[in-house]
GROMACS .gro file of C-alpha atoms in nm:
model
  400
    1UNK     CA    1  -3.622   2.004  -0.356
    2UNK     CA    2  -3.351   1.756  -0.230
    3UNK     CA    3  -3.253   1.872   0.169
    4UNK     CA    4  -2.919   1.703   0.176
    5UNK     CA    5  -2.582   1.718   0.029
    6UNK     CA    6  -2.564   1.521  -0.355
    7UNK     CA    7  -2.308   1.567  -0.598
    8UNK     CA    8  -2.223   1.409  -0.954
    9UNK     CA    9  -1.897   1.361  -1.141
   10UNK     CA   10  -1.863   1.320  -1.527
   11UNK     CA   11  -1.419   1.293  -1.620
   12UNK     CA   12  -1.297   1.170  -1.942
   13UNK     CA   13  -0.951   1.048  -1.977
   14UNK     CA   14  -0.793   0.997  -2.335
   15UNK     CA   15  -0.412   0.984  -2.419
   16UNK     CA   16  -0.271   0.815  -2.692
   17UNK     CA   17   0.155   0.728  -2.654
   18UNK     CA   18   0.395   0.528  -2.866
   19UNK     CA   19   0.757   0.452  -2.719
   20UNK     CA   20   1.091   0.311  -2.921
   21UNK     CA   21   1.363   0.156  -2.780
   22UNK     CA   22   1.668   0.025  -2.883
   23UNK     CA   23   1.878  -0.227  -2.701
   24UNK     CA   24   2.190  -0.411  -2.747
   25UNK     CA   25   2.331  -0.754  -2.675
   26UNK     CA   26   2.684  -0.761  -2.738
   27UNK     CA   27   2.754  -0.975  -2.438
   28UNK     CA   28   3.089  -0.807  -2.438
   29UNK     CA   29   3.282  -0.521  -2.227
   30UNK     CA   30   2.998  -0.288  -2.289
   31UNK     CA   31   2.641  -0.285  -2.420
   32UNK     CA   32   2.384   0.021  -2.474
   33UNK     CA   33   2.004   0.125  -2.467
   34UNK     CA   34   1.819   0.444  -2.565
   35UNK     CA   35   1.481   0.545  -2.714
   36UNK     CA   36   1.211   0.837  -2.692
   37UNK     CA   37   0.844   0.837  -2.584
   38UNK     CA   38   0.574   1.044  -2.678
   39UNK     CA   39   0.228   1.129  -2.534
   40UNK     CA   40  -0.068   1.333  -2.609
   41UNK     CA   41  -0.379   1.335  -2.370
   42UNK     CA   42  -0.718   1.512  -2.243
   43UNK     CA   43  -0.872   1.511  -1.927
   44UNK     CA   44  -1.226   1.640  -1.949
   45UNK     CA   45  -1.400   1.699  -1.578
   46UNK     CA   46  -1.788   1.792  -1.500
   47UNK     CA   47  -1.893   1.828  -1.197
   48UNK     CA   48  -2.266   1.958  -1.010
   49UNK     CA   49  -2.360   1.972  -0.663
   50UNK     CA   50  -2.727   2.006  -0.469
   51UNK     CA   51  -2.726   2.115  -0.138
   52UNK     CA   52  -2.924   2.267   0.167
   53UNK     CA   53  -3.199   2.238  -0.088
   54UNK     CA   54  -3.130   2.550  -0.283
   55UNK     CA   55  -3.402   2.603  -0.554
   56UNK     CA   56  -3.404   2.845  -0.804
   57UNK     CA   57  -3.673   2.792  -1.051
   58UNK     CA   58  -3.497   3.110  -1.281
   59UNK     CA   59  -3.185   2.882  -1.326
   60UNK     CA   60  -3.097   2.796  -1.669
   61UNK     CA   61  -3.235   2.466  -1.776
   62UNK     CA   62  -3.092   2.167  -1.593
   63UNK     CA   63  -2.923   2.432  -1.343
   64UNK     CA   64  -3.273   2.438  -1.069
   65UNK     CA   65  -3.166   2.271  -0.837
   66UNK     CA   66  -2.821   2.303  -0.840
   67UNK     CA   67  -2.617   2.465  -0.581
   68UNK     CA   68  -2.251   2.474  -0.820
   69UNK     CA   69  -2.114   2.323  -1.134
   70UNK     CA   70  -1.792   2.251  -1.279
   71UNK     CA   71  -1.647   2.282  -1.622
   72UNK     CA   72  -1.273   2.202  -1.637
   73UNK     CA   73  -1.004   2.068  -1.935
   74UNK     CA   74  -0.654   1.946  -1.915
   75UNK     CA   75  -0.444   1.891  -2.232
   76UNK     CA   76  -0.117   1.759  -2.229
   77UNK     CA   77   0.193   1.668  -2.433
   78UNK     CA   78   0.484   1.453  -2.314
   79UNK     CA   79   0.866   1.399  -2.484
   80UNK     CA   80   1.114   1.205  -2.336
   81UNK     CA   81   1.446   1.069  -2.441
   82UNK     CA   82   1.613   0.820  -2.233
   83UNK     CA   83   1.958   0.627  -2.250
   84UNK     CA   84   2.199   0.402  -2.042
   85UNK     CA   85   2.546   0.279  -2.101
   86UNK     CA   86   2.655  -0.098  -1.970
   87UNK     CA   87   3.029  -0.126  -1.870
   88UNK     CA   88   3.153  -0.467  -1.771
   89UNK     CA   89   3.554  -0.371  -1.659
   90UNK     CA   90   3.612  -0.766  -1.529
   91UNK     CA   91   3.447  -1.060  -1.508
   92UNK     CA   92   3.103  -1.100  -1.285
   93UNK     CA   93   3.119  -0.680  -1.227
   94UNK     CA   94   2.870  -0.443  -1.435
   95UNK     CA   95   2.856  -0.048  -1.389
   96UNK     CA   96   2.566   0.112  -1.575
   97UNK     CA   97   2.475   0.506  -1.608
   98UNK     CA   98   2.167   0.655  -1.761
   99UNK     CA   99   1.994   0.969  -1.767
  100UNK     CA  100   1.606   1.049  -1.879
  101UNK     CA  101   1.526   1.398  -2.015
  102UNK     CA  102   1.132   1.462  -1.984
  103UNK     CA  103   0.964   1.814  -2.176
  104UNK     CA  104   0.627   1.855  -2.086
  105UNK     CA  105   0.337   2.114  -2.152
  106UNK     CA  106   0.001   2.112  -1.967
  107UNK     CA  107  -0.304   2.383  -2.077
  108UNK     CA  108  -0.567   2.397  -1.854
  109UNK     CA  109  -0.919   2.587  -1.790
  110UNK     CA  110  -1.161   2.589  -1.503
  111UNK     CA  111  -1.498   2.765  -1.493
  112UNK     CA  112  -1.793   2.772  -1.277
  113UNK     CA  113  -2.058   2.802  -1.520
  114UNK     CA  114  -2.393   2.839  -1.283
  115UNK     CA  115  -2.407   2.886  -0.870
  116UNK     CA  116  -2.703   2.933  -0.724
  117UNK     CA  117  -2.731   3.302  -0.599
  118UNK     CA  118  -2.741   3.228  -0.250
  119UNK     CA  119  -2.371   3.063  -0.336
  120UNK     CA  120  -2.253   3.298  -0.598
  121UNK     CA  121  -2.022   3.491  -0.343
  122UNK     CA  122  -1.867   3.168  -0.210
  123UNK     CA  123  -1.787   2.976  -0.551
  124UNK     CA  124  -1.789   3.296  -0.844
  125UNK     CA  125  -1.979   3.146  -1.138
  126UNK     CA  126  -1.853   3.262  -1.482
  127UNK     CA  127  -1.497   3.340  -1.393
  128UNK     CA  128  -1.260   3.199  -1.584
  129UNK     CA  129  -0.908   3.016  -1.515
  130UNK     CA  130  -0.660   2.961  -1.783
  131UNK     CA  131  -0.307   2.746  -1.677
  132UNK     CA  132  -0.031   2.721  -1.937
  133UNK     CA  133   0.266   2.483  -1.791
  134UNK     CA  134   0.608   2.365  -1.874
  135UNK     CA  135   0.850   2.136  -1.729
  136UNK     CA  136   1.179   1.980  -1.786
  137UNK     CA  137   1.357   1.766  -1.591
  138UNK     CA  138   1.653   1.559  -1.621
  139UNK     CA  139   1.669   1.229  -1.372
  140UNK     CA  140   2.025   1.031  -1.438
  141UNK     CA  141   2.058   0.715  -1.229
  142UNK     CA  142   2.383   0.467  -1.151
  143UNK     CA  143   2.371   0.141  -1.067
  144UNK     CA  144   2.686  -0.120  -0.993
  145UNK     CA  145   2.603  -0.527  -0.990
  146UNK     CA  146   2.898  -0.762  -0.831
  147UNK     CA  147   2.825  -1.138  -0.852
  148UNK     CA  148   3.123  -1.281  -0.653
  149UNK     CA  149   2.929  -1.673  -0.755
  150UNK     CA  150   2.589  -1.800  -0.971
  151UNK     CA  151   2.459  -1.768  -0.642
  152UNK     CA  152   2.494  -1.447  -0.531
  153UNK     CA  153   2.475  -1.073  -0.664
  154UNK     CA  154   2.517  -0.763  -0.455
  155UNK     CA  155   2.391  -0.447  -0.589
  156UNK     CA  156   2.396  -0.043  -0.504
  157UNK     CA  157   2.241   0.208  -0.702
  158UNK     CA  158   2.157   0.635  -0.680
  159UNK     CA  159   1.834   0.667  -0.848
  160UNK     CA  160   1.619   0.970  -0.943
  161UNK     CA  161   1.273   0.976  -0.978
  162UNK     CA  162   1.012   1.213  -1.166
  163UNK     CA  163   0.649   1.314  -1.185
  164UNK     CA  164   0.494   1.629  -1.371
  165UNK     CA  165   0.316   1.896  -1.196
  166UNK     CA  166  -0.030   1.946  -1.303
  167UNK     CA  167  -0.364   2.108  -1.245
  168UNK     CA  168  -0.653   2.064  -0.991
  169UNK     CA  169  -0.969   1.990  -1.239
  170UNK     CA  170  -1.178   1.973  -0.957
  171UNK     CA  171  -1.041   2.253  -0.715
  172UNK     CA  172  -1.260   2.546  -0.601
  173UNK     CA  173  -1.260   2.901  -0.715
  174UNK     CA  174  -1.383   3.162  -0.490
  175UNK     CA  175  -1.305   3.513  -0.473
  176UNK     CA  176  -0.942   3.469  -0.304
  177UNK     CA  177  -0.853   3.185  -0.494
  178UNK     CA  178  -0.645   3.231  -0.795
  179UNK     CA  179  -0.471   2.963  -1.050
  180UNK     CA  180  -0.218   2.984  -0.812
  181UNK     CA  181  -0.473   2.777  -0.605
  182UNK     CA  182  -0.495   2.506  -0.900
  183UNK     CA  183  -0.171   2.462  -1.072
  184UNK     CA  184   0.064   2.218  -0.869
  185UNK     CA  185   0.461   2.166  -0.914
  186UNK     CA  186   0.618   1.865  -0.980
  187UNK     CA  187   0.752   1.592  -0.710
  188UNK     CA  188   1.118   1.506  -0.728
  189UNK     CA  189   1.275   1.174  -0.524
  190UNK     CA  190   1.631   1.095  -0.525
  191UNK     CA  191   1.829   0.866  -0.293
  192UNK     CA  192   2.037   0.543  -0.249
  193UNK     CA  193   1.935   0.131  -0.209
  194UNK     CA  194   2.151  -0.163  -0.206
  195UNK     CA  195   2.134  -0.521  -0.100
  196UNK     CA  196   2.203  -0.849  -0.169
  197UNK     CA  197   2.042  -1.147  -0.362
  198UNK     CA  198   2.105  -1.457  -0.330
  199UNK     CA  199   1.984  -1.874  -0.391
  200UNK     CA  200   2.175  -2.123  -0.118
  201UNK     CA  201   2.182  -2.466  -0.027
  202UNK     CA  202   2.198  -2.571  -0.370
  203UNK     CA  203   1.944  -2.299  -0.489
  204UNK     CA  204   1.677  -2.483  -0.248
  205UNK     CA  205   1.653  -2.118  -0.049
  206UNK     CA  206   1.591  -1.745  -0.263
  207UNK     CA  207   1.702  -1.477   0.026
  208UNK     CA  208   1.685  -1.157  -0.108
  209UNK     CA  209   1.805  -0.808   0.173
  210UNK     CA  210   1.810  -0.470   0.090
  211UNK     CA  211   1.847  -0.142   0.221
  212UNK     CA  212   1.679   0.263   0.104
  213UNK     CA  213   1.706   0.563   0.162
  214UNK     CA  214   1.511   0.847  -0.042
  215UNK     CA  215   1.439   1.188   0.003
  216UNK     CA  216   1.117   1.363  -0.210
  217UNK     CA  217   1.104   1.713  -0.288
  218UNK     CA  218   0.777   1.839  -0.360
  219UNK     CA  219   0.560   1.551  -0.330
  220UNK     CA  220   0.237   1.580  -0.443
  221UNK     CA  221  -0.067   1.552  -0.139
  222UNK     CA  222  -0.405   1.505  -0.254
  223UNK     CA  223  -0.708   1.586  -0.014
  224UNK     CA  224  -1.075   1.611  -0.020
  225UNK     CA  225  -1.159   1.985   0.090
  226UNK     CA  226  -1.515   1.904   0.248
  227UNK     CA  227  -1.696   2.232   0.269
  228UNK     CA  228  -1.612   2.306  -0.044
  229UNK     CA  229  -1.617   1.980  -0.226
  230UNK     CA  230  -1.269   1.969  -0.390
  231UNK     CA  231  -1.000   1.726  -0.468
  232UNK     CA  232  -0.679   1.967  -0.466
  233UNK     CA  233  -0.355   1.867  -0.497
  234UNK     CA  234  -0.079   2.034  -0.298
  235UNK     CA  235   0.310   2.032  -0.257
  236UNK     CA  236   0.451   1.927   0.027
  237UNK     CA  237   0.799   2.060   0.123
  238UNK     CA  238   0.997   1.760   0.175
  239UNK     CA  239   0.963   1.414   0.286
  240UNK     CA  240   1.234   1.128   0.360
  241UNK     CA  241   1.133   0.754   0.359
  242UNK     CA  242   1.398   0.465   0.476
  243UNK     CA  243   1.426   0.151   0.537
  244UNK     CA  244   1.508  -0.238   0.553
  245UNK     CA  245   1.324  -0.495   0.320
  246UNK     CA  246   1.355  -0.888   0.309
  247UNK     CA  247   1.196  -1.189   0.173
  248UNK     CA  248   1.284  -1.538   0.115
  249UNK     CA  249   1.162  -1.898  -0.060
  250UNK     CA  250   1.249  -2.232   0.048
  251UNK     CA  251   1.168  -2.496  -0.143
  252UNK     CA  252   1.321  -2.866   0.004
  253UNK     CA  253   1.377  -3.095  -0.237
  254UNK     CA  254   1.326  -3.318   0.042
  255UNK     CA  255   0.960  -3.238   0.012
  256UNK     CA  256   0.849  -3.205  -0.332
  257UNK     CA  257   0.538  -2.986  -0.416
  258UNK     CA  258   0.587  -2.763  -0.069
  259UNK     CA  259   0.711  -2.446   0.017
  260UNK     CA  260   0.722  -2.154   0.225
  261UNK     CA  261   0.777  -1.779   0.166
  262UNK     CA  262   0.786  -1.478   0.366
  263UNK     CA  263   0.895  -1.124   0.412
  264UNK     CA  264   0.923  -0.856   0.633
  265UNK     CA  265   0.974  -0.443   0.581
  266UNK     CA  266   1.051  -0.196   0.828
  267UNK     CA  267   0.982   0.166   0.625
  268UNK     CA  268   1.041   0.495   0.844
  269UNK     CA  269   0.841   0.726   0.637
  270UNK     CA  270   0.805   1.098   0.746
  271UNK     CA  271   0.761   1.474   0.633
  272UNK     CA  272   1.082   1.657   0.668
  273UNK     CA  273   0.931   1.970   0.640
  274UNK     CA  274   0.526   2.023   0.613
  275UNK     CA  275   0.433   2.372   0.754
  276UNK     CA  276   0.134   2.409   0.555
  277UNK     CA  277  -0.073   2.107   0.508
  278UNK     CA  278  -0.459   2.128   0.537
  279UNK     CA  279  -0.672   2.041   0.849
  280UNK     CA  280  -0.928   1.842   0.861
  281UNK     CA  281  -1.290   1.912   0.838
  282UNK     CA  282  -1.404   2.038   1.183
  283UNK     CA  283  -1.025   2.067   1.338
  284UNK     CA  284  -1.024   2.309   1.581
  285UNK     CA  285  -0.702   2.552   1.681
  286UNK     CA  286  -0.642   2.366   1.976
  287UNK     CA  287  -0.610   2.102   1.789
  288UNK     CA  288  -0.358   2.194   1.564
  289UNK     CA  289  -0.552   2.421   1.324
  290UNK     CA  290  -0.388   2.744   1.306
  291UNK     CA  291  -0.599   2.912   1.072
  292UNK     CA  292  -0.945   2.948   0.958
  293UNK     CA  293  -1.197   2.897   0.697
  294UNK     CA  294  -1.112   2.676   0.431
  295UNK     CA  295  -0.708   2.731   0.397
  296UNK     CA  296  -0.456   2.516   0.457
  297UNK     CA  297  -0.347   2.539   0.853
  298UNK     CA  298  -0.141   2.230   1.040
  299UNK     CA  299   0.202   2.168   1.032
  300UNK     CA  300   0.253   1.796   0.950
  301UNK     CA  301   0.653   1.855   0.987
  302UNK     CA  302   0.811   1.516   1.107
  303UNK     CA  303   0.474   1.310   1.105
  304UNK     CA  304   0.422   1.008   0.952
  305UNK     CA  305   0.342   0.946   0.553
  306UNK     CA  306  -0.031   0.878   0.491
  307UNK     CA  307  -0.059   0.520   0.415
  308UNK     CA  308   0.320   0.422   0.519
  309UNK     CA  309   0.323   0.138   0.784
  310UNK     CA  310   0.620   0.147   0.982
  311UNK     CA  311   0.641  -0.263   0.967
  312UNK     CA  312   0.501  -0.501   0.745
  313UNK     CA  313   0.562  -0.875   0.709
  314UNK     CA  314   0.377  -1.175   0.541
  315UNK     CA  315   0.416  -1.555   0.601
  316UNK     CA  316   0.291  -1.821   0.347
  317UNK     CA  317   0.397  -2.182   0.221
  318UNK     CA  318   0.177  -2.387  -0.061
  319UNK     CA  319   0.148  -2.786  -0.095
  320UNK     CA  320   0.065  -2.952  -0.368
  321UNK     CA  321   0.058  -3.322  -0.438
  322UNK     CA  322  -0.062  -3.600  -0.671
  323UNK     CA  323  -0.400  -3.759  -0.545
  324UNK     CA  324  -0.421  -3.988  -0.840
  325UNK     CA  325  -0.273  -4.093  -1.133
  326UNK     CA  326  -0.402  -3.760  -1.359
  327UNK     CA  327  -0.560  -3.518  -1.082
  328UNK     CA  328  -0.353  -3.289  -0.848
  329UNK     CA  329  -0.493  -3.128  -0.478
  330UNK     CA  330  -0.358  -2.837  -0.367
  331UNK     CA  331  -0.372  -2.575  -0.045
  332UNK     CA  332  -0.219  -2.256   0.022
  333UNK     CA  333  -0.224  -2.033   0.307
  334UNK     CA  334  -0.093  -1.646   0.398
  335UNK     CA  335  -0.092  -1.448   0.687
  336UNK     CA  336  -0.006  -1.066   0.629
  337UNK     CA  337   0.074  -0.812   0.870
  338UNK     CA  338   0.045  -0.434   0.861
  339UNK     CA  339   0.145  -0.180   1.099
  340UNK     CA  340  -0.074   0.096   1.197
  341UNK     CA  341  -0.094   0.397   0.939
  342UNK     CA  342  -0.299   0.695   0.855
  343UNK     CA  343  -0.592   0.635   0.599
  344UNK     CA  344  -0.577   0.989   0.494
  345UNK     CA  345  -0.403   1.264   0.433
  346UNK     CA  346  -0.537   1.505   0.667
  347UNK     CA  347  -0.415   1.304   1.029
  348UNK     CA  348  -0.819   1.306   1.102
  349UNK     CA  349  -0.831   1.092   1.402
  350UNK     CA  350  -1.091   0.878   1.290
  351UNK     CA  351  -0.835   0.800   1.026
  352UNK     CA  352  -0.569   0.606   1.221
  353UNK     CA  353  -0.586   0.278   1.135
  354UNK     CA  354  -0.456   0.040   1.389
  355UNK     CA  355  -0.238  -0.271   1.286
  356UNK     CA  356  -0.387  -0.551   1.192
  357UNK     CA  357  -0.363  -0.899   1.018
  358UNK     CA  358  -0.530  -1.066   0.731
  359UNK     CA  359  -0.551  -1.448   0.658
  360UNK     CA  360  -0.628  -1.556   0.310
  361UNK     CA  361  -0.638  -1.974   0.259
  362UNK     CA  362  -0.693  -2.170  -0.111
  363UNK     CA  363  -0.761  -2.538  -0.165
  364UNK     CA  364  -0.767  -2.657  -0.468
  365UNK     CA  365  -0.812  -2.960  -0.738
  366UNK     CA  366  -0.620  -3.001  -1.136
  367UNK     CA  367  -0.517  -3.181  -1.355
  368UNK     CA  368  -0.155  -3.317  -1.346
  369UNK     CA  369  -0.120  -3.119  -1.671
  370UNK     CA  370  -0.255  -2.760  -1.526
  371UNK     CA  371  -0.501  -2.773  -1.798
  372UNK     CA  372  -0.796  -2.680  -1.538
  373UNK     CA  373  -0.844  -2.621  -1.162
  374UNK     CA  374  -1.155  -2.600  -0.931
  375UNK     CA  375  -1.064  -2.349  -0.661
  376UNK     CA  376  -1.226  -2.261  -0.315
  377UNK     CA  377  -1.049  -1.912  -0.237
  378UNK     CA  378  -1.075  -1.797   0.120
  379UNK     CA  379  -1.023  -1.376   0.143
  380UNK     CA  380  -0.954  -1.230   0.500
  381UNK     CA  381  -1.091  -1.542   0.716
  382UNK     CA  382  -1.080  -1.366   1.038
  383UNK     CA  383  -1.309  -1.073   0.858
  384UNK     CA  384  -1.082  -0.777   0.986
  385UNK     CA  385  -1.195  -0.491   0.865
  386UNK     CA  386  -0.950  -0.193   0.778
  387UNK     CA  387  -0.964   0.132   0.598
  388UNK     CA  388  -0.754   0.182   0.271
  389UNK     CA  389  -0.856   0.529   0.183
  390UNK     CA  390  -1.070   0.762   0.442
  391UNK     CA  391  -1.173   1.107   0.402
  392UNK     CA  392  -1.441   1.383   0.578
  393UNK     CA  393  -1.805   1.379   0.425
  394UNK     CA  394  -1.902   1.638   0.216
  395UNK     CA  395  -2.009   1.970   0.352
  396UNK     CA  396  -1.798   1.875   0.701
  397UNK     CA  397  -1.785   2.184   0.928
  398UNK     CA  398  -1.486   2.451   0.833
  399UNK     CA  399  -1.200   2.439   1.009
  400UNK     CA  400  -1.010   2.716   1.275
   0.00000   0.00000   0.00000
């Protein structure tokens, strides 16, 4: 019998969707756009588990050495109608308004079908879940463009954002859980940005600037539960990201075939209020854990955003150049910058990733027609290594 902690996933996604959309061009005071979308889809999810070498040679067949399975369905529907009117009062100033209406339902089940006895207290095998959800929303949006010259366009908007609720395929029912355990609302953004675009010194520079400011409602937290081998998704109370964001070309005429590009973002991402977020596997209540077992425990109010660096920048130029009469050499070169950031969404310590820099380098040979190119790509020179997505090991000690 296996000794250690395996685990197998089977999930089918189909949807099918078809979207309309009308537009005008009247080039006049005013112009128009609306349409609909519609979607249908299935998730189907399987899941099984072995652990601590649990045997029971009674199982059902296929079910022996299985410590707990996973049977779970998700079918959805999705209408939207959408529309936005295009005033132009004066010359070189546009106002435009639209709203979205969304309807969507979402009928779920979950079951445990076998647990291995020794289990069947923790994970209830045969008990089934049913979720039936609807939502609606309406997200309207505004938006005003100024272009005092060709060269320049200033912008503000108010925005609203959208995404359904839904339900946790692979959560965990035990005997305190309920669907209220699976089902998961929907996360709301709304908020303000702004800035400027522009081309100068006789469209040899692209500088664009602008500024944000959005505030989520709701947004939607997903987590590997470890000692119980679930992917949940939760709610988080609120959360308020903000910032500056610029980037520029330059392109001298003075120098044909080379250029340089850059940017650099400054995003203050943090939970505005996060009383209830989960701990992570083996977090003690001196550290922060306030409650035990499985549940959720830490309060993440004011922290940082998983995955949110506070800065980020990138530097870059490219050359190209004619090395004979019908063949082209060229050579690129980056150099990107992250700030630190958590790699999860749990604040494990292990999990902080530290800021760091990547260089990426291309030299290359075509013809003066692009009609082929021989490349030598260079990925991460300096061979940093960084975490993109971290998480606790399955069967990681409870928590409290």
């Amino acid at each position: 019998a296996p000794v250690g902690v395996y685990g197998t996933e089977n999930t089918t996604y189909d949807s099918i969707s078809d979207e309309l959309r009308v537009t005008s061009d009247f080039g006049g005071a005013y112009d128009f756009m609306f349409g609909g979308l519609y979607q249908k889809s299935k998730r189907n999810y399987r899941n099984a588990t072995a652990q601590a070498g649990l045997e029971n040679s009674n199982a059902p067949a296929g079910y022996r050495f299985v410590g707990n399975s996973k049977d779970s369905q998700t079918r959805g529907e999705t209408l939207a109608l959408f529309g936005q009117i295009i005033v132009r009062p004066m010359d070189r100033l546009e106002l435009a308004g639209g709203v979205r209406y969304t309807h969507e339902t979402k009928d779920s089940y979950f079951i445990q079908p076998y647990s291995n006895p020794a289990l069947a207290a923790v994970f209830s095998p045969g008990v089934r879940l049913t979720s039936n959800l609807t939502f609606d929303n309406w997200s309207p949006e505004f938006t005003i463009k100024f272009e005092p010259s060709d060269e320049v366009t200033i912008y503000a908007g108010y925005k609203t954002a959208y995404k359904s609720g839904g339900f946790s395929n692979s959560g965990i029912l035990g005997p305190r859980a309920s669907v209220d355990d699976f089902d998961f609302n929907p996360e709301k953004a709304s908020g303000f940005e702004g800035g400027i675009k522009a081309q100068l010194m006789d469209r040899q520079l692209r500088l664009n600037l602008g500024a944000f400011w959005y505030k989520y409602k709701g947004m939607q937290i997903d987590f590997f539960n470890s000692p119980v081998f679930a992917f949940p998704t939760l709610n988080a109370g609120t959360a308020i990201t903000k910032g500056v964001e610029a980037d520029f070309q330059f392109a001298p005429r003075g120098a044909p075939g080379f250029e340089v590009h850059g940017s650099l973002n400054y995003n203050k991402a943090n939970y505005g209020r996060y009383p209830d977020a989960p701990c992570w596997a083996g977090q003690t209540i001196a550290q922060g854990c306030t409650r035990t077992g499985t549940e959720q425990g830490q309060d993440l109010t004011g922290h940082q955003l998983p995955y949110n660096p506070k800065w980020a920048g990138m530097l870059g130029f490219s050359y190209d150049t004619a090395m004979t009469g019908t063949l082209k050499v060229g050579i690129d070169g980056t150099a990107a910058y992250s700030g630190a950031y958590w790699a999860n969404t749990t604040e494990n310590p292990l999990a902080r990733q530290d800021d760091f820099w990547r260089i990426n380098a291309v030299i290359r040979v075509h013809d003066a027609d692009d009609r082929w190119e021989i490349a030598l790509i260079g990925r991460n020179l300096l061979n940093e290594r960084y975490g993109i997505y971290l998480t606790d090991k399955p069967g990681g000690p409870a928590t409290g």
